[in-house]
Structures are given as C-alpha cells and as structure tokens.
Amino acid sequence: MHAVILAGGKGVRLRPYTTALPKPLVPIGDQHAILEIVLRQLAGAGFTHCTIAIGHLGEIIRAYVGDGSAWGMQIDYATEESPLGTMGPLLTLRERLPETFLVMNGDVLTDLDYADVLRTHRESGAPLTIATYARKVHIDFGVLTTDSAKVVAFTEKPSMNYHVSMGVYGLSRSTLADYTPGLPLGFDELVLDLIRAGTEPHAYEFDGYWLDIGRPDDYDRANAEFTTRKSHLLKGA
C-alpha cells in the first residue's frame, strides 16, 4: 500500500512554533514529531511505500526522515517549487503512483485506521474517498433568518452540526487524469468538479480521536493529551 503525505505548507497559523521548523516536525510529547507518529502508524497499518511532498523547509524533513528504513518503509520525495494547492503536488507525481493510494496531511493526530480508508475506497469505486468527522459548532450570537427585509425566524445562540474533512483521503490516479501537472489544484476545486460531473466522492465517517494541529491551541491540546493516548495512538506501530 502506498501513501502520500502532504508536508509542503508553511504552517502560518501555527507560528511561532513553525518559524524554524516545518509543521510536521513540531514535537508532540517528549520524544516524537507529528510526522514520526504518522509514519509509525502507516507502517503499523501495512503501508510499505510513502511519498512525502515537501516545500517550505523541506530539506529538514528529508534529513529527519531519510529513506524510511527507520520505520521499515520505502520513502521518496517530491519537491514543490511553488505553491500548488492541496492536490496540485499529486499531479506531478501521478506517473509514480499506483492506481489507488492514500493521501493525507502531515499534521494529523488520530487513531483512524488508514488501511481501512484505502480498502473502503477501493471497494466503493468512487473517484475520491474523504475521511469525515462530525463537529458541532456553537454560534455565540442570536441568528436571524430574513426574507425581503423581514425577520421571519430567530434562533438564540444555536449549535450547528457539520461533517468536516479530516485531511485524509483515498484517491484513484485516474481521478487526476484531466488536470495539468505544474498548475495549482485545491481540494475544494477537485471535490466541486467531481460533484458537478455526477461522480460524487465517498464519505468515510469516523468517530474516534482526531486533531488537526493547525493552530496553537490545537497543538497545546495535542501535547496535553498525548501522554495518556500514546499507547493507543501508537498501538501496533
């Protein structure tokens, strides 16, 4: 099984932690970087080959990870010379990838079964499978519904339920066939194109542990929780 880890971003929202370190290498707990945890999980799930898409401070990632032998994996790299969006780096990799593979952000802390995401994607026949997580968002204001300048409904500080992308996907190489390598391609653009074409992505619903470490408060929470969750997050890895 093959995984692609997207690790080329600048991690702007996580500054100052990412001033000198790429976001996937910020430490979690006393001994581990986020990327190391992800690689150990992938290896434990049976992935044997991983491509890491690097950009900002990418040479530090390359020096840290090496050829993947530390995790019993074969690891290679793709360098993003200019920002290509979430999915753009995959276009330049397309000929190096198998027909189905896993794609994920390099800053995700979760106990998601990565192998099952890819297996489900293969079985679904969908062009794209998106791991999703249920989030409840509390609105701290009274919400008005208006029609022709008339208030027709009012809800005091409602909570709204959403399914959000976890930053983990099963993808088929053929799904990328109509896009031009070297041009930017965002995840949002790909999803909307698939919906418009009537080839809707498949949703892989997940209700376990998940943190997208994109902001300082998320990072602080990850460090606070990792000690008690370490044996679960790294089981079998």
mmCIF file of C-alpha atoms in Angstrom:
data_model
loop_
_atom_site.group_PDB
_atom_site.id
_atom_site.type_symbol
_atom_site.label_atom_id
_atom_site.label_comp_id
_atom_site.label_asym_id
_atom_site.label_seq_id
_atom_site.Cartn_x
_atom_site.Cartn_y
_atom_site.Cartn_z
ATOM 1 C CA MET A 1 0.000 0.000 0.000
ATOM 2 C CA HIS A 2 1.196 3.478 -0.906
ATOM 3 C CA ALA A 3 0.620 6.750 0.982
ATOM 4 C CA VAL A 4 1.356 10.341 0.013
ATOM 5 C CA ILE A 5 1.956 12.786 2.858
ATOM 6 C CA LEU A 6 1.442 16.474 2.067
ATOM 7 C CA ALA A 7 4.117 18.329 4.032
ATOM 8 C CA GLY A 8 4.910 21.385 1.922
ATOM 9 C CA GLY A 9 2.935 24.095 3.717
ATOM 10 C CA LYS A 10 4.407 26.983 5.699
ATOM 11 C CA GLY A 11 2.290 26.369 8.818
ATOM 12 C CA VAL A 12 1.468 30.076 9.133
ATOM 13 C CA ARG A 13 -1.359 29.524 11.627
ATOM 14 C CA LEU A 14 0.978 27.635 13.951
ATOM 15 C CA ARG A 15 3.600 30.349 14.296
ATOM 16 C CA PRO A 16 5.819 30.916 16.223
ATOM 17 C CA TYR A 17 6.316 27.130 16.501
ATOM 18 C CA THR A 18 6.881 26.862 12.739
ATOM 19 C CA THR A 19 9.299 29.764 12.373
ATOM 20 C CA ALA A 20 12.305 27.436 12.245
ATOM 21 C CA LEU A 21 10.641 24.010 11.932
ATOM 22 C CA PRO A 22 8.274 22.659 9.254
ATOM 23 C CA LYS A 23 4.893 21.970 10.836
ATOM 24 C CA PRO A 24 5.080 18.148 10.508
ATOM 25 C CA LEU A 25 8.210 18.158 12.677
ATOM 26 C CA VAL A 26 6.926 20.133 15.662
ATOM 27 C CA PRO A 27 7.266 17.870 18.710
ATOM 28 C CA ILE A 28 4.400 16.033 20.387
ATOM 29 C CA GLY A 29 5.219 14.843 23.884
ATOM 30 C CA ASP A 30 8.844 14.367 24.904
ATOM 31 C CA GLN A 31 10.118 12.136 22.097
ATOM 32 C CA HIS A 32 8.074 12.339 18.909
ATOM 33 C CA ALA A 33 7.412 14.657 15.977
ATOM 34 C CA ILE A 34 3.945 14.591 14.411
ATOM 35 C CA LEU A 35 5.361 13.168 11.186
ATOM 36 C CA GLU A 36 7.139 10.377 13.042
ATOM 37 C CA ILE A 37 3.862 9.358 14.703
ATOM 38 C CA VAL A 38 2.130 9.307 11.318
ATOM 39 C CA LEU A 39 4.887 7.207 9.739
ATOM 40 C CA ARG A 40 4.832 4.710 12.588
ATOM 41 C CA GLN A 41 1.055 4.427 12.251
ATOM 42 C CA LEU A 42 1.256 3.916 8.484
ATOM 43 C CA ALA A 43 3.934 1.251 8.851
ATOM 44 C CA GLY A 44 1.881 -0.475 11.547
ATOM 45 C CA ALA A 45 -1.144 -0.448 9.218
ATOM 46 C CA GLY A 46 0.794 -2.231 6.484
ATOM 47 C CA PHE A 47 1.890 0.624 4.237
ATOM 48 C CA THR A 48 5.243 -0.168 2.652
ATOM 49 C CA HIS A 49 5.819 2.867 0.411
ATOM 50 C CA CYS A 50 5.361 6.551 1.159
ATOM 51 C CA THR A 51 5.989 9.684 -0.889
ATOM 52 C CA ILE A 52 6.387 12.927 1.059
ATOM 53 C CA ALA A 53 5.562 16.130 -0.835
ATOM 54 C CA ILE A 54 7.869 18.801 0.603
ATOM 55 C CA GLY A 55 8.290 22.529 0.066
ATOM 56 C CA HIS A 56 8.871 25.023 2.880
ATOM 57 C CA LEU A 57 11.885 23.844 4.952
ATOM 58 C CA GLY A 58 11.602 20.553 3.104
ATOM 59 C CA GLU A 59 15.277 19.676 3.429
ATOM 60 C CA ILE A 60 14.818 19.469 7.200
ATOM 61 C CA ILE A 61 12.059 16.898 6.674
ATOM 62 C CA ARG A 62 14.248 14.960 4.246
ATOM 63 C CA ALA A 63 17.158 14.958 6.728
ATOM 64 C CA TYR A 64 14.898 13.814 9.589
ATOM 65 C CA VAL A 65 13.022 11.057 7.747
ATOM 66 C CA GLY A 66 15.691 9.797 5.351
ATOM 67 C CA ASP A 67 14.843 6.770 3.237
ATOM 68 C CA GLY A 68 12.253 5.410 5.668
ATOM 69 C CA SER A 69 14.316 2.444 6.823
ATOM 70 C CA ALA A 70 13.810 3.507 10.439
ATOM 71 C CA TRP A 71 10.135 2.560 10.003
ATOM 72 C CA GLY A 72 10.613 -0.353 7.622
ATOM 73 C CA MET A 73 9.216 1.665 4.723
ATOM 74 C CA GLN A 74 10.473 2.901 1.379
ATOM 75 C CA ILE A 75 10.190 6.693 1.377
ATOM 76 C CA ASP A 76 10.815 9.079 -1.510
ATOM 77 C CA TYR A 77 10.151 12.782 -2.002
ATOM 78 C CA ALA A 78 8.539 15.265 -4.356
ATOM 79 C CA THR A 79 9.635 18.892 -4.079
ATOM 80 C CA GLU A 80 7.074 21.656 -4.540
ATOM 81 C CA GLU A 81 8.959 24.581 -6.112
ATOM 82 C CA SER A 82 5.940 26.918 -5.918
ATOM 83 C CA PRO A 83 2.607 26.629 -4.061
ATOM 84 C CA LEU A 84 0.347 24.155 -5.881
ATOM 85 C CA GLY A 85 -2.597 23.867 -3.502
ATOM 86 C CA THR A 86 -3.637 20.777 -1.594
ATOM 87 C CA MET A 87 -3.882 18.391 -4.544
ATOM 88 C CA GLY A 88 -1.531 20.081 -7.023
ATOM 89 C CA PRO A 89 1.600 18.192 -5.875
ATOM 90 C CA LEU A 90 -0.114 14.896 -6.776
ATOM 91 C CA LEU A 91 -0.281 15.884 -10.446
ATOM 92 C CA THR A 92 3.497 15.913 -10.822
ATOM 93 C CA LEU A 93 3.623 12.551 -9.007
ATOM 94 C CA ARG A 94 0.881 10.885 -10.986
ATOM 95 C CA GLU A 95 3.063 8.549 -13.045
ATOM 96 C CA ARG A 96 4.887 7.375 -9.904
ATOM 97 C CA LEU A 97 1.725 6.343 -8.079
ATOM 98 C CA PRO A 98 -0.372 3.154 -8.096
ATOM 99 C CA GLU A 99 -3.986 3.325 -9.239
ATOM 100 C CA THR A 100 -5.271 3.691 -5.657
ATOM 101 C CA PHE A 101 -3.388 5.303 -2.797
ATOM 102 C CA LEU A 102 -3.846 7.202 0.464
ATOM 103 C CA VAL A 103 -3.313 10.971 0.674
ATOM 104 C CA MET A 104 -3.031 12.793 3.978
ATOM 105 C CA ASN A 105 -1.820 15.966 5.618
ATOM 106 C CA GLY A 106 1.356 15.653 7.635
ATOM 107 C CA ASP A 107 -0.045 17.302 10.755
ATOM 108 C CA VAL A 108 -2.920 14.981 11.718
ATOM 109 C CA LEU A 109 -3.080 13.251 15.108
ATOM 110 C CA THR A 110 -5.672 10.471 15.002
ATOM 111 C CA ASP A 111 -6.330 6.795 15.651
ATOM 112 C CA LEU A 112 -8.014 6.423 12.258
ATOM 113 C CA ASP A 113 -7.412 3.076 10.527
ATOM 114 C CA TYR A 114 -5.573 4.303 7.416
ATOM 115 C CA ALA A 115 -5.576 0.879 5.787
ATOM 116 C CA ASP A 116 -9.357 0.643 6.128
ATOM 117 C CA VAL A 117 -9.798 4.055 4.487
ATOM 118 C CA LEU A 118 -7.849 2.845 1.451
ATOM 119 C CA ARG A 119 -9.600 -0.537 1.436
ATOM 120 C CA THR A 120 -13.003 1.163 1.588
ATOM 121 C CA HIS A 121 -12.003 3.491 -1.241
ATOM 122 C CA ARG A 122 -11.048 0.575 -3.462
ATOM 123 C CA GLU A 123 -14.299 -1.254 -2.729
ATOM 124 C CA SER A 124 -16.507 1.830 -3.224
ATOM 125 C CA GLY A 125 -15.369 2.507 -6.789
ATOM 126 C CA ALA A 126 -15.585 6.231 -6.031
ATOM 127 C CA PRO A 127 -13.031 8.605 -7.563
ATOM 128 C CA LEU A 128 -12.250 10.054 -4.140
ATOM 129 C CA THR A 129 -12.934 8.978 -0.560
ATOM 130 C CA ILE A 130 -12.902 11.615 2.183
ATOM 131 C CA ALA A 131 -12.459 10.706 5.834
ATOM 132 C CA THR A 132 -15.004 12.852 7.696
ATOM 133 C CA TYR A 133 -15.563 13.830 11.304
ATOM 134 C CA ALA A 134 -18.699 15.213 12.971
ATOM 135 C CA ARG A 135 -18.178 18.644 14.512
ATOM 136 C CA LYS A 136 -20.652 20.748 16.471
ATOM 137 C CA VAL A 137 -20.117 24.493 16.097
ATOM 138 C CA HIS A 138 -21.671 26.798 18.694
ATOM 139 C CA ILE A 139 -22.736 30.237 17.444
ATOM 140 C CA ASP A 140 -22.374 32.896 20.162
ATOM 141 C CA PHE A 141 -24.996 35.196 18.634
ATOM 142 C CA GLY A 142 -28.691 35.212 18.017
ATOM 143 C CA VAL A 143 -29.195 34.080 14.404
ATOM 144 C CA LEU A 144 -31.824 35.793 12.246
ATOM 145 C CA THR A 145 -33.491 34.445 9.126
ATOM 146 C CA THR A 146 -34.640 37.268 6.854
ATOM 147 C CA ASP A 147 -36.836 37.492 3.773
ATOM 148 C CA SER A 148 -37.312 40.783 1.884
ATOM 149 C CA ALA A 149 -36.040 42.820 4.857
ATOM 150 C CA LYS A 150 -38.396 40.990 7.255
ATOM 151 C CA VAL A 151 -37.175 38.811 10.114
ATOM 152 C CA VAL A 152 -39.042 35.549 9.671
ATOM 153 C CA ALA A 153 -37.220 33.391 12.202
ATOM 154 C CA PHE A 154 -34.871 33.735 15.155
ATOM 155 C CA THR A 155 -32.664 31.231 16.975
ATOM 156 C CA GLU A 156 -30.767 32.173 20.114
ATOM 157 C CA LYS A 157 -27.118 31.008 20.059
ATOM 158 C CA PRO A 158 -27.682 27.789 18.091
ATOM 159 C CA SER A 159 -25.347 24.838 17.736
ATOM 160 C CA MET A 160 -24.863 23.555 14.204
ATOM 161 C CA ASN A 161 -23.647 20.093 13.195
ATOM 162 C CA TYR A 162 -21.242 19.584 10.303
ATOM 163 C CA HIS A 163 -19.181 16.817 8.746
ATOM 164 C CA VAL A 164 -15.677 18.137 8.143
ATOM 165 C CA SER A 165 -12.775 16.743 6.170
ATOM 166 C CA MET A 166 -10.099 15.140 8.345
ATOM 167 C CA GLY A 167 -7.329 15.759 5.819
ATOM 168 C CA VAL A 168 -7.126 12.035 4.946
ATOM 169 C CA TYR A 169 -8.278 10.720 1.574
ATOM 170 C CA GLY A 170 -8.379 7.629 -0.591
ATOM 171 C CA LEU A 171 -7.705 8.646 -4.188
ATOM 172 C CA SER A 172 -7.554 6.988 -7.602
ATOM 173 C CA ARG A 173 -4.848 8.058 -10.042
ATOM 174 C CA SER A 174 -7.388 8.172 -12.890
ATOM 175 C CA THR A 175 -9.269 10.885 -10.995
ATOM 176 C CA LEU A 176 -6.374 13.268 -11.729
ATOM 177 C CA ALA A 177 -6.133 12.468 -15.447
ATOM 178 C CA ASP A 178 -7.791 15.657 -16.727
ATOM 179 C CA TYR A 179 -5.676 18.090 -14.680
ATOM 180 C CA THR A 180 -2.413 19.672 -15.838
ATOM 181 C CA PRO A 181 0.784 18.925 -13.875
ATOM 182 C CA GLY A 182 2.507 22.069 -12.638
ATOM 183 C CA LEU A 183 -0.743 24.006 -12.185
ATOM 184 C CA PRO A 184 -2.356 24.525 -8.762
ATOM 185 C CA LEU A 185 -5.226 22.259 -7.746
ATOM 186 C CA GLY A 186 -7.087 22.730 -4.488
ATOM 187 C CA PHE A 187 -9.018 20.051 -2.634
ATOM 188 C CA ASP A 188 -12.117 22.236 -2.874
ATOM 189 C CA GLU A 189 -11.765 22.524 -6.652
ATOM 190 C CA LEU A 190 -11.403 18.761 -7.059
ATOM 191 C CA VAL A 191 -14.433 17.980 -4.886
ATOM 192 C CA LEU A 192 -16.649 20.531 -6.654
ATOM 193 C CA ASP A 193 -15.550 19.261 -10.081
ATOM 194 C CA LEU A 194 -16.455 15.694 -9.100
ATOM 195 C CA ILE A 195 -19.861 16.751 -7.772
ATOM 196 C CA ARG A 196 -20.619 18.743 -10.936
ATOM 197 C CA ALA A 197 -19.647 15.742 -13.058
ATOM 198 C CA GLY A 198 -22.043 13.472 -11.115
ATOM 199 C CA THR A 199 -19.171 11.351 -9.777
ATOM 200 C CA GLU A 200 -19.570 12.213 -6.118
ATOM 201 C CA PRO A 201 -16.830 11.422 -3.580
ATOM 202 C CA HIS A 202 -17.448 8.726 -0.973
ATOM 203 C CA ALA A 203 -17.579 9.742 2.706
ATOM 204 C CA TYR A 204 -15.733 7.591 5.238
ATOM 205 C CA GLU A 205 -17.345 8.586 8.549
ATOM 206 C CA PHE A 206 -15.138 8.373 11.631
ATOM 207 C CA ASP A 207 -15.966 8.972 15.303
ATOM 208 C CA GLY A 208 -12.679 8.186 17.052
ATOM 209 C CA TYR A 209 -9.862 10.522 18.077
ATOM 210 C CA TRP A 210 -8.798 13.285 15.679
ATOM 211 C CA LEU A 211 -6.927 16.553 15.977
ATOM 212 C CA ASP A 212 -5.911 18.755 13.062
ATOM 213 C CA ILE A 213 -2.896 20.528 14.542
ATOM 214 C CA GLY A 214 -3.322 23.782 12.650
ATOM 215 C CA ARG A 215 -3.473 26.357 15.444
ATOM 216 C CA PRO A 216 -1.539 26.927 18.670
ATOM 217 C CA ASP A 217 -4.491 25.884 20.870
ATOM 218 C CA ASP A 218 -4.829 22.604 18.897
ATOM 219 C CA TYR A 219 -1.094 21.997 19.301
ATOM 220 C CA ASP A 220 -1.254 22.668 23.046
ATOM 221 C CA ARG A 221 -4.196 20.267 23.339
ATOM 222 C CA ALA A 222 -2.302 17.574 21.411
ATOM 223 C CA ASN A 223 0.649 17.823 23.787
ATOM 224 C CA ALA A 224 -1.616 17.781 26.828
ATOM 225 C CA GLU A 225 -3.452 14.652 25.645
ATOM 226 C CA PHE A 226 -0.639 12.680 24.013
ATOM 227 C CA THR A 227 0.826 11.150 27.176
ATOM 228 C CA THR A 228 -2.448 9.462 28.109
ATOM 229 C CA ARG A 229 -3.220 8.465 24.498
ATOM 230 C CA LYS A 230 0.266 7.420 23.365
ATOM 231 C CA SER A 231 -0.195 3.662 23.775
ATOM 232 C CA HIS A 232 -3.467 3.831 21.840
ATOM 233 C CA LEU A 233 -2.204 6.096 19.052
ATOM 234 C CA LEU A 234 0.934 4.009 18.518
ATOM 235 C CA LYS A 235 -0.532 0.544 19.074
ATOM 236 C CA GLY A 236 0.996 -1.979 16.734
ATOM 237 C CA ALA A 237 3.392 0.649 15.382
#
